[in-house]
Amino acid sequence: LAKTTQPISMDSYEGQEVNITCSHNNIATNDYITWYQQFPSQGPRFIIQGYKTKVTNEVASLFIPADRKSSTLSLPRVSLSDTAVYYCLVGTVNTGFQKLVFGTGTRLLVSP
Amino acid sequence: GAVVSQHPSRVICKSGTSVKIECRSLDFQATTMFWYRQFPKKSLMLMATSNEGSKATYEQGVEKDKFLINHASLTLSTLTVTSAHPEDSSFYICSAILRLAGAQETQYFGPGTRLLVL
């Protein structure tokens, strides 16, 4: 299982774009990269998942360079409600099941 | 996205009693579900992998006789904390794997169950 490294915390202001980078130097060929958001006393919420290049959905973008040793979650124009912990995980899919190991996550604080 | 529910959301019990927590995938079938626990301001810790129709696989250090897992159907897994003690008080979260066409998998999480053992 690839280990991930993220900044412990980040601060931002409403309306700004936030980029959270995750390092996963030991990512395997079959590993996907998945990001989750967690609010206090709630289960993690799926944000986005990707394998390479760029993935975009209605809430975020995920940038993955060619070597796949890192990835960046981009949150456009954050609001106060985006204050949460963000987890980057890698796990092998397509081989039975994807066993995920959570790291420390990044605690994002959005201020007015 | 896919919906996973947990019941109950909160439970308070006396020391020595057993507590059952249910995890359901509401709009998809899940042959594999996971159980995590989370302490305050800490990350999620994987406890066990629940496979439909077979025995659960426990992570190192997790007592299988303490945390009984049953995955009797493709939409339901249960975690029973037996003879609960105050140190079992925690936030328990389940997840279920959704497999899409092309075998891409995404893990969706339940809302969690807060257990307090007095």
XYZ file of C-alpha atoms in Angstrom:
230
model
C 0.000 0.000 0.000
C 1.442 3.341 -1.068
C 2.029 5.771 1.759
C 0.876 9.331 1.286
C 2.228 12.577 2.673
C 0.182 15.741 2.913
C 0.572 19.072 4.700
C -0.925 18.878 8.169
C -2.867 22.095 7.777
C -3.634 24.939 5.376
C -5.339 28.287 5.747
C -7.289 30.164 3.104
C -9.915 32.831 2.651
C -13.318 32.721 1.088
C -13.284 32.976 -2.685
C -9.707 31.811 -3.104
C -8.536 28.735 -4.946
C -6.955 26.120 -2.710
C -4.462 23.542 -3.922
C -3.545 20.645 -1.656
C -0.639 18.514 -2.793
C -0.126 14.916 -1.816
C 3.068 12.893 -2.273
C 2.871 9.189 -3.000
C 6.329 8.222 -4.165
C 5.697 4.492 -3.971
C 2.504 4.456 -5.983
C 2.061 1.236 -7.922
C 1.012 0.848 -11.517
C -2.515 -0.217 -10.637
C -3.106 2.389 -7.932
C -5.745 5.065 -8.280
C -5.669 8.301 -6.306
C -8.774 9.247 -4.360
C -9.543 12.317 -2.273
C -12.075 12.513 0.520
C -13.445 15.348 2.628
C -14.390 14.837 6.258
C -16.319 17.115 8.596
C -16.280 16.524 12.373
C -18.412 13.575 13.470
C -19.205 12.587 9.890
C -17.936 9.888 7.571
C -15.546 10.860 4.768
C -17.216 12.151 1.625
C -15.872 11.183 -1.787
C -14.566 14.165 -3.731
C -12.691 12.919 -6.760
C -10.698 10.004 -8.109
C -8.137 9.746 -10.873
C -5.357 7.710 -12.393
C -3.367 10.169 -14.498
C -3.399 13.648 -16.032
C -6.385 15.739 -15.011
C -9.818 14.913 -13.720
C -12.514 17.486 -13.085
C -15.972 17.254 -11.583
C -18.483 19.725 -10.236
C -16.622 20.339 -6.999
C -12.899 19.906 -7.659
C -10.078 19.142 -10.033
C -7.339 16.591 -9.594
C -3.981 17.082 -11.271
C -1.653 14.120 -11.600
C 1.768 14.515 -13.253
C 3.159 11.945 -15.620
C 5.270 10.182 -12.970
C 2.209 9.934 -10.678
C 4.374 10.406 -7.591
C 2.221 13.269 -6.444
C -1.212 14.719 -7.015
C -2.888 18.050 -6.362
C -6.467 18.588 -5.340
C -7.740 21.957 -6.508
C -10.779 23.529 -4.877
C -11.992 26.579 -6.797
C -13.353 29.553 -4.878
C -13.605 27.986 -1.422
C -16.276 28.970 1.052
C -16.475 28.711 4.827
C -18.247 25.385 4.444
C -15.135 23.905 2.836
C -13.392 23.966 6.222
C -12.711 20.280 6.769
C -10.038 17.600 6.734
C -9.009 16.381 3.288
C -7.520 12.934 2.822
C -5.494 11.723 -0.131
C -5.425 7.966 -0.541
C -4.023 5.545 -3.036
C -5.260 2.031 -3.432
C -5.262 -0.701 -5.956
C -8.451 -1.186 -7.862
C -9.438 -3.852 -10.273
C -7.813 -6.598 -8.210
C -10.557 -7.640 -5.868
C -11.023 -4.611 -3.671
C -9.385 -1.372 -2.815
C -7.998 -1.411 0.707
C -7.364 2.131 1.829
C -4.982 3.291 4.541
C -5.677 6.778 5.804
C -2.862 9.187 6.493
C -3.035 12.257 8.675
C -4.990 14.329 6.161
C -4.845 18.094 5.626
C -6.892 20.294 7.894
C -8.152 23.203 5.787
C -9.407 26.309 7.543
C -11.288 28.835 5.419
C -11.733 32.246 6.974
C -14.019 35.135 5.993
C -22.722 9.431 -5.474
C -23.619 6.139 -3.866
C -25.274 6.150 -0.459
C -24.155 4.191 2.572
C -26.139 4.365 5.793
C -25.341 3.395 9.348
C -27.604 2.698 12.268
C -27.659 3.828 14.956
C -25.955 7.181 14.585
C -25.303 7.388 18.306
C -25.452 4.805 21.062
C -24.752 4.880 24.765
C -24.418 1.612 26.612
C -23.300 0.238 29.924
C -19.979 -1.477 30.320
C -20.246 -5.200 29.671
C -23.101 -5.038 27.206
C -22.931 -5.702 23.473
C -23.752 -3.197 20.774
C -24.607 -3.902 17.148
C -23.988 -1.368 14.399
C -25.506 -1.810 10.956
C -24.011 -0.643 7.677
C -26.126 -0.652 4.529
C -25.416 0.201 0.918
C -28.702 1.765 -0.137
C -28.518 1.922 -3.899
C -25.869 -0.584 -4.858
C -24.632 -4.010 -3.931
C -21.352 -4.338 -2.124
C -19.535 -7.621 -1.831
C -16.877 -5.869 0.214
C -17.340 -3.464 3.087
C -14.855 -2.076 5.566
C -15.043 -1.023 9.209
C -12.970 1.803 10.620
C -12.721 3.495 13.970
C -11.679 7.044 14.589
C -10.603 8.741 17.805
C -10.999 12.500 18.285
C -8.786 14.557 15.984
C -7.168 11.401 14.644
C -7.317 9.712 11.281
C -9.417 6.689 10.431
C -7.986 3.310 11.392
C -9.017 0.278 9.384
C -10.331 -2.454 11.651
C -11.491 -5.156 9.279
C -12.613 -6.079 5.809
C -16.061 -7.573 5.542
C -16.737 -9.933 2.654
C -20.225 -11.101 1.804
C -20.672 -14.768 2.532
C -17.293 -15.305 4.138
C -15.365 -14.513 7.281
C -14.097 -11.019 7.865
C -10.410 -10.222 7.672
C -9.121 -8.300 10.670
C -6.224 -5.899 10.808
C -3.345 -6.612 13.120
C -4.187 -5.788 16.712
C -7.965 -5.932 16.267
C -9.594 -8.689 18.317
C -11.973 -10.677 16.164
C -13.845 -12.017 19.190
C -14.321 -8.508 20.458
C -15.510 -7.002 17.203
C -17.793 -9.478 15.469
C -18.509 -8.770 11.838
C -21.261 -10.344 9.784
C -21.854 -9.656 6.096
C -24.927 -11.740 5.396
C -26.173 -9.945 2.306
C -24.844 -7.782 -0.500
C -26.228 -4.650 1.141
C -25.707 -5.222 4.856
C -22.736 -5.648 7.140
C -22.945 -5.539 10.916
C -20.324 -4.851 13.560
C -21.025 -6.075 17.062
C -18.888 -4.742 19.874
C -19.078 -7.481 22.484
C -18.710 -6.867 26.204
C -18.077 -3.209 25.555
C -15.775 -1.247 27.840
C -15.145 2.483 28.106
C -11.995 2.183 25.985
C -14.217 0.973 23.116
C -15.858 4.386 23.028
C -15.111 5.782 19.611
C -16.521 6.821 16.247
C -17.125 3.782 14.057
C -17.387 4.250 10.308
C -18.177 1.728 7.616
C -17.584 1.912 3.901
C -18.669 -0.040 0.860
C -17.060 -0.525 -2.512
C -18.949 0.471 -5.607
C -17.666 -1.190 -8.734
C -18.371 0.591 -11.972
C -18.219 -0.673 -15.505
C -14.614 -1.332 -16.438
C -13.880 -2.494 -12.878
C -13.007 0.948 -11.495
C -13.787 0.977 -7.798
C -14.759 3.766 -5.464
C -15.190 3.432 -1.722
C -18.154 5.256 -0.189
C -18.443 5.856 3.525
C -21.328 5.818 5.950
C -22.081 8.736 8.268
C -20.543 7.015 11.269
C -21.768 5.760 14.641
C -20.721 7.406 17.875
C -20.384 4.811 20.632
C -20.108 5.834 24.261
C -19.591 3.122 26.837
C -20.257 4.134 30.423
